[in-house]
Amino acid sequence: SFEEGDLVVTGPNLPHLWRSDDAYFDKDSTLSTRGLVIYFDHELFSEALLAKEEFYNVNKFVENSVRGMEFYGETRNKINKLLLKINNEQGFRRIIKLFEIIDILANSKEYNLLSSPGYTNVFKGDDADKMRIVYDYVMTNFKTKISLEEIASMLNMTTTSFCRYFKPRANKTFTRFVNEIRIGHSRKLLLEDNFNISQISYECGFNALSNFNRQFKAIVHMSPHEYRKLFLNIKTSIS
């Protein structure tokens, strides 16, 4: 999930997806989402340049970007303002603004890394295409029954061969993958306080409340009720 003002840096070959809520895709919806993206080549800085003492923080930033970085706080506010300004610059002045942005990001402590230290994207070529098909299918259908037979046939595989194919590439079973997507969506709904837990269970594709509670605890390490109560207490203490 994402919200207004989010600021994320993703390095090369790092899978990522930002998807709006279903309401944005309704036929008569007037809702819209706008994002600003800036690409810069990692070869912008040579190895010799990054080896210099003055570029220590920039080098660290480039290394961390491979894992994905989400910035927050004053850093996010500063960069979002600069991103709007860079759009109006031309020529060399635009390059200067880009360097200013990189300098702020490289010297900031206000960030979270988005993947584990040992993460590498193992999906290459045909694998990447197949895993994208799987991901798109699950994201489209996770609120209803997920058909193992259907997704296997989309990849021209039997269900057995698909399960054997998927697990080593995702480091989890297909069932676990689907449950993580569903539980991720349920966590968002639990914070909105518009539905009771039973409604959320069915909204996220679980046919039995007991199974939803069991899967939620296995993934989040607390019950849905405890999760909602925890963030309600945090919200109350802040306000």
PDB file of C-alpha atoms in Angstrom:
ATOM      1  CA  SER A   1       0.000   0.000   0.000  1.00  0.00           C
ATOM      2  CA  PHE A   2       1.074   3.626  -0.431  1.00  0.00           C
ATOM      3  CA  GLU A   3      -0.054   7.070   0.610  1.00  0.00           C
ATOM      4  CA  GLU A   4       0.295  10.684  -0.463  1.00  0.00           C
ATOM      5  CA  GLY A   5       3.871  11.944  -0.369  1.00  0.00           C
ATOM      6  CA  ASP A   6       5.581   8.546  -0.227  1.00  0.00           C
ATOM      7  CA  LEU A   7       9.213   8.743  -1.347  1.00  0.00           C
ATOM      8  CA  VAL A   8      10.964   5.555  -2.456  1.00  0.00           C
ATOM      9  CA  VAL A   9      14.283   4.880  -4.190  1.00  0.00           C
ATOM     10  CA  THR A  10      14.616   1.542  -5.988  1.00  0.00           C
ATOM     11  CA  GLY A  11      17.885   0.298  -7.420  1.00  0.00           C
ATOM     12  CA  PRO A  12      18.281  -1.786 -10.587  1.00  0.00           C
ATOM     13  CA  ASN A  13      16.426  -5.124 -10.906  1.00  0.00           C
ATOM     14  CA  LEU A  14      14.429  -4.606  -7.702  1.00  0.00           C
ATOM     15  CA  PRO A  15      10.807  -5.776  -8.215  1.00  0.00           C
ATOM     16  CA  HIS A  16       8.241  -3.169  -7.188  1.00  0.00           C
ATOM     17  CA  LEU A  17       4.582  -2.332  -7.710  1.00  0.00           C
ATOM     18  CA  TRP A  18       2.312   0.497  -6.602  1.00  0.00           C
ATOM     19  CA  ARG A  19      -1.351  -0.399  -7.017  1.00  0.00           C
ATOM     20  CA  SER A  20      -4.311   1.854  -6.172  1.00  0.00           C
ATOM     21  CA  ASP A  21      -7.366   0.555  -4.307  1.00  0.00           C
ATOM     22  CA  ASP A  22     -10.108  -1.136  -6.314  1.00  0.00           C
ATOM     23  CA  ALA A  23     -12.278   2.002  -6.130  1.00  0.00           C
ATOM     24  CA  TYR A  24      -9.853   3.705  -8.528  1.00  0.00           C
ATOM     25  CA  PHE A  25     -10.631   1.098 -11.186  1.00  0.00           C
ATOM     26  CA  ASP A  26     -14.428   1.354 -11.019  1.00  0.00           C
ATOM     27  CA  LYS A  27     -16.015   2.216 -14.345  1.00  0.00           C
ATOM     28  CA  ASP A  28     -17.540   5.494 -13.125  1.00  0.00           C
ATOM     29  CA  SER A  29     -14.714   6.459 -10.778  1.00  0.00           C
ATOM     30  CA  THR A  30     -13.328   9.999 -10.906  1.00  0.00           C
ATOM     31  CA  LEU A  31     -10.438   9.085  -8.592  1.00  0.00           C
ATOM     32  CA  SER A  32      -6.917   9.407  -9.915  1.00  0.00           C
ATOM     33  CA  THR A  33      -3.353   8.900  -8.729  1.00  0.00           C
ATOM     34  CA  ARG A  34      -0.300  10.855  -9.839  1.00  0.00           C
ATOM     35  CA  GLY A  35       3.313   9.953  -9.283  1.00  0.00           C
ATOM     36  CA  LEU A  36       6.589  11.625 -10.196  1.00  0.00           C
ATOM     37  CA  VAL A  37       9.457   9.356 -11.247  1.00  0.00           C
ATOM     38  CA  ILE A  38      13.094  10.289 -11.884  1.00  0.00           C
ATOM     39  CA  TYR A  39      15.493   7.789 -13.447  1.00  0.00           C
ATOM     40  CA  PHE A  40      19.244   8.165 -13.204  1.00  0.00           C
ATOM     41  CA  ASP A  41      21.893   5.752 -14.452  1.00  0.00           C
ATOM     42  CA  HIS A  42      24.194   4.203 -11.841  1.00  0.00           C
ATOM     43  CA  GLU A  43      27.058   5.105 -14.186  1.00  0.00           C
ATOM     44  CA  LEU A  44      26.390   8.754 -13.359  1.00  0.00           C
ATOM     45  CA  PHE A  45      29.131   8.228 -10.759  1.00  0.00           C
ATOM     46  CA  SER A  46      32.283   6.392 -11.803  1.00  0.00           C
ATOM     47  CA  GLU A  47      33.983   3.898  -9.482  1.00  0.00           C
ATOM     48  CA  ALA A  48      36.920   6.278  -9.154  1.00  0.00           C
ATOM     49  CA  LEU A  49      34.593   9.090  -8.090  1.00  0.00           C
ATOM     50  CA  LEU A  50      32.729   6.946  -5.557  1.00  0.00           C
ATOM     51  CA  ALA A  51      36.057   5.826  -4.083  1.00  0.00           C
ATOM     52  CA  LYS A  52      36.870   9.411  -3.041  1.00  0.00           C
ATOM     53  CA  GLU A  53      36.331  10.324   0.618  1.00  0.00           C
ATOM     54  CA  GLU A  54      33.969  13.168  -0.311  1.00  0.00           C
ATOM     55  CA  PHE A  55      31.650  10.654  -2.004  1.00  0.00           C
ATOM     56  CA  TYR A  56      31.525   8.152   0.873  1.00  0.00           C
ATOM     57  CA  ASN A  57      27.851   8.861   1.666  1.00  0.00           C
ATOM     58  CA  VAL A  58      26.882   8.870  -2.015  1.00  0.00           C
ATOM     59  CA  ASN A  59      28.578   5.497  -2.448  1.00  0.00           C
ATOM     60  CA  LYS A  60      26.661   4.142   0.563  1.00  0.00           C
ATOM     61  CA  PHE A  61      23.428   5.523  -0.886  1.00  0.00           C
ATOM     62  CA  VAL A  62      24.054   3.786  -4.229  1.00  0.00           C
ATOM     63  CA  GLU A  63      24.766   0.514  -2.402  1.00  0.00           C
ATOM     64  CA  ASN A  64      21.634   0.789  -0.244  1.00  0.00           C
ATOM     65  CA  SER A  65      19.433   1.635  -3.233  1.00  0.00           C
ATOM     66  CA  VAL A  66      19.865  -1.955  -4.441  1.00  0.00           C
ATOM     67  CA  ARG A  67      17.753  -3.024  -1.446  1.00  0.00           C
ATOM     68  CA  GLY A  68      15.182  -0.251  -1.897  1.00  0.00           C
ATOM     69  CA  MET A  69      14.889   2.760   0.418  1.00  0.00           C
ATOM     70  CA  GLU A  70      11.788   4.475   1.795  1.00  0.00           C
ATOM     71  CA  PHE A  71      12.446   7.986   3.097  1.00  0.00           C
ATOM     72  CA  TYR A  72      10.354   9.758   5.723  1.00  0.00           C
ATOM     73  CA  GLY A  73      10.275  12.868   7.906  1.00  0.00           C
ATOM     74  CA  GLU A  74      11.910  16.135   6.888  1.00  0.00           C
ATOM     75  CA  THR A  75      13.914  14.388   4.163  1.00  0.00           C
ATOM     76  CA  ARG A  76      10.716  13.348   2.433  1.00  0.00           C
ATOM     77  CA  ASN A  77       9.277  16.854   2.684  1.00  0.00           C
ATOM     78  CA  LYS A  78      12.434  18.494   1.266  1.00  0.00           C
ATOM     79  CA  ILE A  79      12.786  16.055  -1.630  1.00  0.00           C
ATOM     80  CA  ASN A  80       9.123  16.213  -2.620  1.00  0.00           C
ATOM     81  CA  LYS A  81       9.425  20.000  -2.965  1.00  0.00           C
ATOM     82  CA  LEU A  82      12.616  19.661  -5.026  1.00  0.00           C
ATOM     83  CA  LEU A  83      11.021  17.040  -7.277  1.00  0.00           C
ATOM     84  CA  LEU A  84       8.315  19.519  -8.201  1.00  0.00           C
ATOM     85  CA  LYS A  85      10.930  22.202  -8.937  1.00  0.00           C
ATOM     86  CA  ILE A  86      13.184  19.981 -11.064  1.00  0.00           C
ATOM     87  CA  ASN A  87      10.332  19.540 -13.519  1.00  0.00           C
ATOM     88  CA  ASN A  88      10.531  23.241 -14.343  1.00  0.00           C
ATOM     89  CA  GLU A  89      14.307  23.344 -14.837  1.00  0.00           C
ATOM     90  CA  GLN A  90      16.121  22.976 -18.155  1.00  0.00           C
ATOM     91  CA  GLY A  91      19.585  21.871 -19.239  1.00  0.00           C
ATOM     92  CA  PHE A  92      22.425  22.013 -16.742  1.00  0.00           C
ATOM     93  CA  ARG A  93      20.229  23.553 -14.038  1.00  0.00           C
ATOM     94  CA  ARG A  94      18.179  20.347 -14.040  1.00  0.00           C
ATOM     95  CA  ILE A  95      21.372  18.311 -13.495  1.00  0.00           C
ATOM     96  CA  ILE A  96      22.332  20.573 -10.578  1.00  0.00           C
ATOM     97  CA  LYS A  97      18.915  19.992  -8.984  1.00  0.00           C
ATOM     98  CA  LEU A  98      19.367  16.221  -9.432  1.00  0.00           C
ATOM     99  CA  PHE A  99      22.727  16.354  -7.644  1.00  0.00           C
ATOM    100  CA  GLU A 100      21.120  18.390  -4.864  1.00  0.00           C
ATOM    101  CA  ILE A 101      18.458  15.701  -4.427  1.00  0.00           C
ATOM    102  CA  ILE A 102      21.057  12.913  -4.362  1.00  0.00           C
ATOM    103  CA  ASP A 103      23.153  14.843  -1.825  1.00  0.00           C
ATOM    104  CA  ILE A 104      20.198  15.198   0.568  1.00  0.00           C
ATOM    105  CA  LEU A 105      19.243  11.528   0.213  1.00  0.00           C
ATOM    106  CA  ALA A 106      22.838  10.351   0.628  1.00  0.00           C
ATOM    107  CA  ASN A 107      23.281  12.287   3.876  1.00  0.00           C
ATOM    108  CA  SER A 108      19.897  11.445   5.375  1.00  0.00           C
ATOM    109  CA  LYS A 109      19.330   9.038   8.259  1.00  0.00           C
ATOM    110  CA  GLU A 110      15.543   9.134   7.767  1.00  0.00           C
ATOM    111  CA  TYR A 111      14.995   5.972   5.760  1.00  0.00           C
ATOM    112  CA  ASN A 112      14.029   2.316   5.989  1.00  0.00           C
ATOM    113  CA  LEU A 113      15.537  -0.413   3.807  1.00  0.00           C
ATOM    114  CA  LEU A 114      12.875  -2.423   1.990  1.00  0.00           C
ATOM    115  CA  SER A 115      14.578  -5.789   1.491  1.00  0.00           C
ATOM    116  CA  SER A 116      16.941  -8.038   3.436  1.00  0.00           C
ATOM    117  CA  PRO A 117      20.752  -7.761   3.118  1.00  0.00           C
ATOM    118  CA  GLY A 118      21.072 -10.983   1.145  1.00  0.00           C
ATOM    119  CA  TYR A 119      18.271 -10.230  -1.288  1.00  0.00           C
ATOM    120  CA  THR A 120      18.983 -10.694  -4.983  1.00  0.00           C
ATOM    121  CA  ASN A 121      16.462 -10.731  -7.779  1.00  0.00           C
ATOM    122  CA  VAL A 122      16.745 -14.224  -9.249  1.00  0.00           C
ATOM    123  CA  PHE A 123      14.091 -13.675 -11.893  1.00  0.00           C
ATOM    124  CA  LYS A 124      15.743 -13.320 -15.272  1.00  0.00           C
ATOM    125  CA  GLY A 125      14.247 -13.383 -18.760  1.00  0.00           C
ATOM    126  CA  ASP A 126      11.538 -16.031 -19.070  1.00  0.00           C
ATOM    127  CA  ASP A 127      11.377 -16.488 -15.278  1.00  0.00           C
ATOM    128  CA  ALA A 128      10.595 -12.809 -14.773  1.00  0.00           C
ATOM    129  CA  ASP A 129       7.786 -12.953 -17.341  1.00  0.00           C
ATOM    130  CA  LYS A 130       6.243 -16.026 -15.729  1.00  0.00           C
ATOM    131  CA  MET A 131       6.436 -14.643 -12.208  1.00  0.00           C
ATOM    132  CA  ARG A 132       4.863 -11.405 -13.421  1.00  0.00           C
ATOM    133  CA  ILE A 133       1.918 -13.404 -14.802  1.00  0.00           C
ATOM    134  CA  VAL A 134       1.541 -15.142 -11.431  1.00  0.00           C
ATOM    135  CA  TYR A 135       1.712 -11.862  -9.503  1.00  0.00           C
ATOM    136  CA  ASP A 136      -0.797 -10.104 -11.757  1.00  0.00           C
ATOM    137  CA  TYR A 137      -3.201 -13.040 -11.486  1.00  0.00           C
ATOM    138  CA  VAL A 138      -3.028 -13.133  -7.686  1.00  0.00           C
ATOM    139  CA  MET A 139      -3.391  -9.352  -7.319  1.00  0.00           C
ATOM    140  CA  THR A 140      -6.474  -9.435  -9.548  1.00  0.00           C
ATOM    141  CA  ASN A 141      -8.116 -12.463  -7.916  1.00  0.00           C
ATOM    142  CA  PHE A 142      -6.977 -12.638  -4.278  1.00  0.00           C
ATOM    143  CA  LYS A 143     -10.393 -11.493  -3.002  1.00  0.00           C
ATOM    144  CA  THR A 144     -12.056 -14.515  -4.583  1.00  0.00           C
ATOM    145  CA  LYS A 145     -11.104 -18.168  -5.017  1.00  0.00           C
ATOM    146  CA  ILE A 146      -7.604 -18.607  -6.441  1.00  0.00           C
ATOM    147  CA  SER A 147      -7.468 -21.496  -8.895  1.00  0.00           C
ATOM    148  CA  LEU A 148      -4.173 -23.377  -8.885  1.00  0.00           C
ATOM    149  CA  GLU A 149      -5.275 -25.162 -12.047  1.00  0.00           C
ATOM    150  CA  GLU A 150      -5.961 -21.876 -13.842  1.00  0.00           C
ATOM    151  CA  ILE A 151      -2.651 -20.222 -13.016  1.00  0.00           C
ATOM    152  CA  ALA A 152      -0.772 -23.429 -13.886  1.00  0.00           C
ATOM    153  CA  SER A 153      -2.496 -23.612 -17.272  1.00  0.00           C
ATOM    154  CA  MET A 154      -1.622 -19.956 -17.953  1.00  0.00           C
ATOM    155  CA  LEU A 155       2.037 -21.014 -17.717  1.00  0.00           C
ATOM    156  CA  ASN A 156       1.436 -24.237 -19.685  1.00  0.00           C
ATOM    157  CA  MET A 157       2.248 -26.368 -16.640  1.00  0.00           C
ATOM    158  CA  THR A 158       0.535 -29.022 -14.564  1.00  0.00           C
ATOM    159  CA  THR A 159      -0.350 -28.026 -10.998  1.00  0.00           C
ATOM    160  CA  THR A 160       2.444 -30.246  -9.660  1.00  0.00           C
ATOM    161  CA  SER A 161       5.101 -28.826 -11.970  1.00  0.00           C
ATOM    162  CA  PHE A 162       3.915 -25.272 -11.234  1.00  0.00           C
ATOM    163  CA  CYS A 163       4.273 -25.793  -7.468  1.00  0.00           C
ATOM    164  CA  ARG A 164       7.764 -27.224  -7.993  1.00  0.00           C
ATOM    165  CA  TYR A 165       8.615 -24.264 -10.252  1.00  0.00           C
ATOM    166  CA  PHE A 166       7.249 -21.560  -7.948  1.00  0.00           C
ATOM    167  CA  LYS A 167       8.639 -22.506  -4.534  1.00  0.00           C
ATOM    168  CA  PRO A 168      12.420 -22.221  -5.174  1.00  0.00           C
ATOM    169  CA  ARG A 169      11.942 -18.942  -7.046  1.00  0.00           C
ATOM    170  CA  ALA A 170       9.726 -17.265  -4.454  1.00  0.00           C
ATOM    171  CA  ASN A 171      11.291 -18.990  -1.424  1.00  0.00           C
ATOM    172  CA  LYS A 172       7.790 -19.921  -0.287  1.00  0.00           C
ATOM    173  CA  THR A 173       4.877 -22.070  -1.402  1.00  0.00           C
ATOM    174  CA  PHE A 174       2.230 -20.622  -3.697  1.00  0.00           C
ATOM    175  CA  THR A 175      -0.342 -20.956  -0.900  1.00  0.00           C
ATOM    176  CA  ARG A 176       1.864 -18.964   1.469  1.00  0.00           C
ATOM    177  CA  PHE A 177       2.364 -16.305  -1.209  1.00  0.00           C
ATOM    178  CA  VAL A 178      -1.398 -15.915  -1.719  1.00  0.00           C
ATOM    179  CA  ASN A 179      -2.007 -15.762   2.032  1.00  0.00           C
ATOM    180  CA  GLU A 180       0.619 -13.025   2.445  1.00  0.00           C
ATOM    181  CA  ILE A 181      -1.097 -10.906  -0.222  1.00  0.00           C
ATOM    182  CA  ARG A 182      -4.476 -11.435   1.443  1.00  0.00           C
ATOM    183  CA  ILE A 183      -3.181 -10.713   4.939  1.00  0.00           C
ATOM    184  CA  GLY A 184      -1.399  -7.598   3.674  1.00  0.00           C
ATOM    185  CA  HIS A 185      -4.713  -6.265   2.371  1.00  0.00           C
ATOM    186  CA  SER A 186      -6.499  -7.218   5.597  1.00  0.00           C
ATOM    187  CA  ARG A 187      -4.003  -5.188   7.650  1.00  0.00           C
ATOM    188  CA  LYS A 188      -4.941  -2.098   5.654  1.00  0.00           C
ATOM    189  CA  LEU A 189      -8.670  -2.730   6.225  1.00  0.00           C
ATOM    190  CA  LEU A 190      -8.151  -3.335   9.948  1.00  0.00           C
ATOM    191  CA  LEU A 191      -6.679   0.151  10.309  1.00  0.00           C
ATOM    192  CA  GLU A 192      -9.589   1.807   8.505  1.00  0.00           C
ATOM    193  CA  ASP A 193     -12.107   0.607  11.124  1.00  0.00           C
ATOM    194  CA  ASN A 194     -14.955   0.455   8.560  1.00  0.00           C
ATOM    195  CA  PHE A 195     -15.467  -3.323   8.769  1.00  0.00           C
ATOM    196  CA  ASN A 196     -15.643  -5.883  11.524  1.00  0.00           C
ATOM    197  CA  ILE A 197     -13.084  -8.676  11.495  1.00  0.00           C
ATOM    198  CA  SER A 198     -15.479 -11.224  10.019  1.00  0.00           C
ATOM    199  CA  GLN A 199     -16.276  -8.905   7.088  1.00  0.00           C
ATOM    200  CA  ILE A 200     -12.577  -8.278   6.499  1.00  0.00           C
ATOM    201  CA  SER A 201     -11.932 -12.010   6.444  1.00  0.00           C
ATOM    202  CA  TYR A 202     -14.342 -12.560   3.550  1.00  0.00           C
ATOM    203  CA  GLU A 203     -13.322  -9.335   1.810  1.00  0.00           C
ATOM    204  CA  CYS A 204      -9.767 -10.691   1.614  1.00  0.00           C
ATOM    205  CA  GLY A 205     -10.693 -14.064   0.135  1.00  0.00           C
ATOM    206  CA  PHE A 206     -10.901 -16.263   3.234  1.00  0.00           C
ATOM    207  CA  ASN A 207     -13.976 -18.493   3.361  1.00  0.00           C
ATOM    208  CA  ALA A 208     -13.660 -19.214   7.082  1.00  0.00           C
ATOM    209  CA  LEU A 209     -12.955 -16.757   9.891  1.00  0.00           C
ATOM    210  CA  SER A 210     -10.994 -19.405  11.795  1.00  0.00           C
ATOM    211  CA  ASN A 211      -8.614 -19.853   8.845  1.00  0.00           C
ATOM    212  CA  PHE A 212      -8.202 -16.084   8.513  1.00  0.00           C
ATOM    213  CA  ASN A 213      -7.309 -15.774  12.212  1.00  0.00           C
ATOM    214  CA  ARG A 214      -4.858 -18.664  11.938  1.00  0.00           C
ATOM    215  CA  GLN A 215      -3.110 -17.320   8.819  1.00  0.00           C
ATOM    216  CA  PHE A 216      -3.005 -13.764  10.199  1.00  0.00           C
ATOM    217  CA  LYS A 217      -1.309 -14.922  13.399  1.00  0.00           C
ATOM    218  CA  ALA A 218       1.163 -17.070  11.446  1.00  0.00           C
ATOM    219  CA  ILE A 219       2.240 -14.087   9.324  1.00  0.00           C
ATOM    220  CA  VAL A 220       1.830 -11.072  11.645  1.00  0.00           C
ATOM    221  CA  HIS A 221       2.471 -12.918  14.952  1.00  0.00           C
ATOM    222  CA  MET A 222      -0.636 -11.486  16.602  1.00  0.00           C
ATOM    223  CA  SER A 223      -4.375 -11.861  16.103  1.00  0.00           C
ATOM    224  CA  PRO A 224      -6.385  -9.438  13.913  1.00  0.00           C
ATOM    225  CA  HIS A 225      -8.071  -8.116  17.060  1.00  0.00           C
ATOM    226  CA  GLU A 226      -4.708  -7.489  18.758  1.00  0.00           C
ATOM    227  CA  TYR A 227      -3.378  -5.806  15.607  1.00  0.00           C
ATOM    228  CA  ARG A 228      -6.342  -3.427  15.382  1.00  0.00           C
ATOM    229  CA  LYS A 229      -6.180  -2.661  19.118  1.00  0.00           C
ATOM    230  CA  LEU A 230      -2.432  -1.956  18.947  1.00  0.00           C
ATOM    231  CA  PHE A 231      -2.758   0.646  16.206  1.00  0.00           C
ATOM    232  CA  LEU A 232      -5.885   2.141  17.746  1.00  0.00           C
ATOM    233  CA  ASN A 233      -3.868   2.752  20.931  1.00  0.00           C
ATOM    234  CA  ILE A 234      -1.023   4.305  18.914  1.00  0.00           C
ATOM    235  CA  LYS A 235      -3.475   6.562  17.074  1.00  0.00           C
ATOM    236  CA  THR A 236      -5.076   7.635  20.373  1.00  0.00           C
ATOM    237  CA  SER A 237      -1.721   8.415  22.010  1.00  0.00           C
ATOM    238  CA  ILE A 238      -0.646  10.545  19.025  1.00  0.00           C
ATOM    239  CA  SER A 239      -3.870  12.557  18.962  1.00  0.00           C
TER     240      SER A 239
END
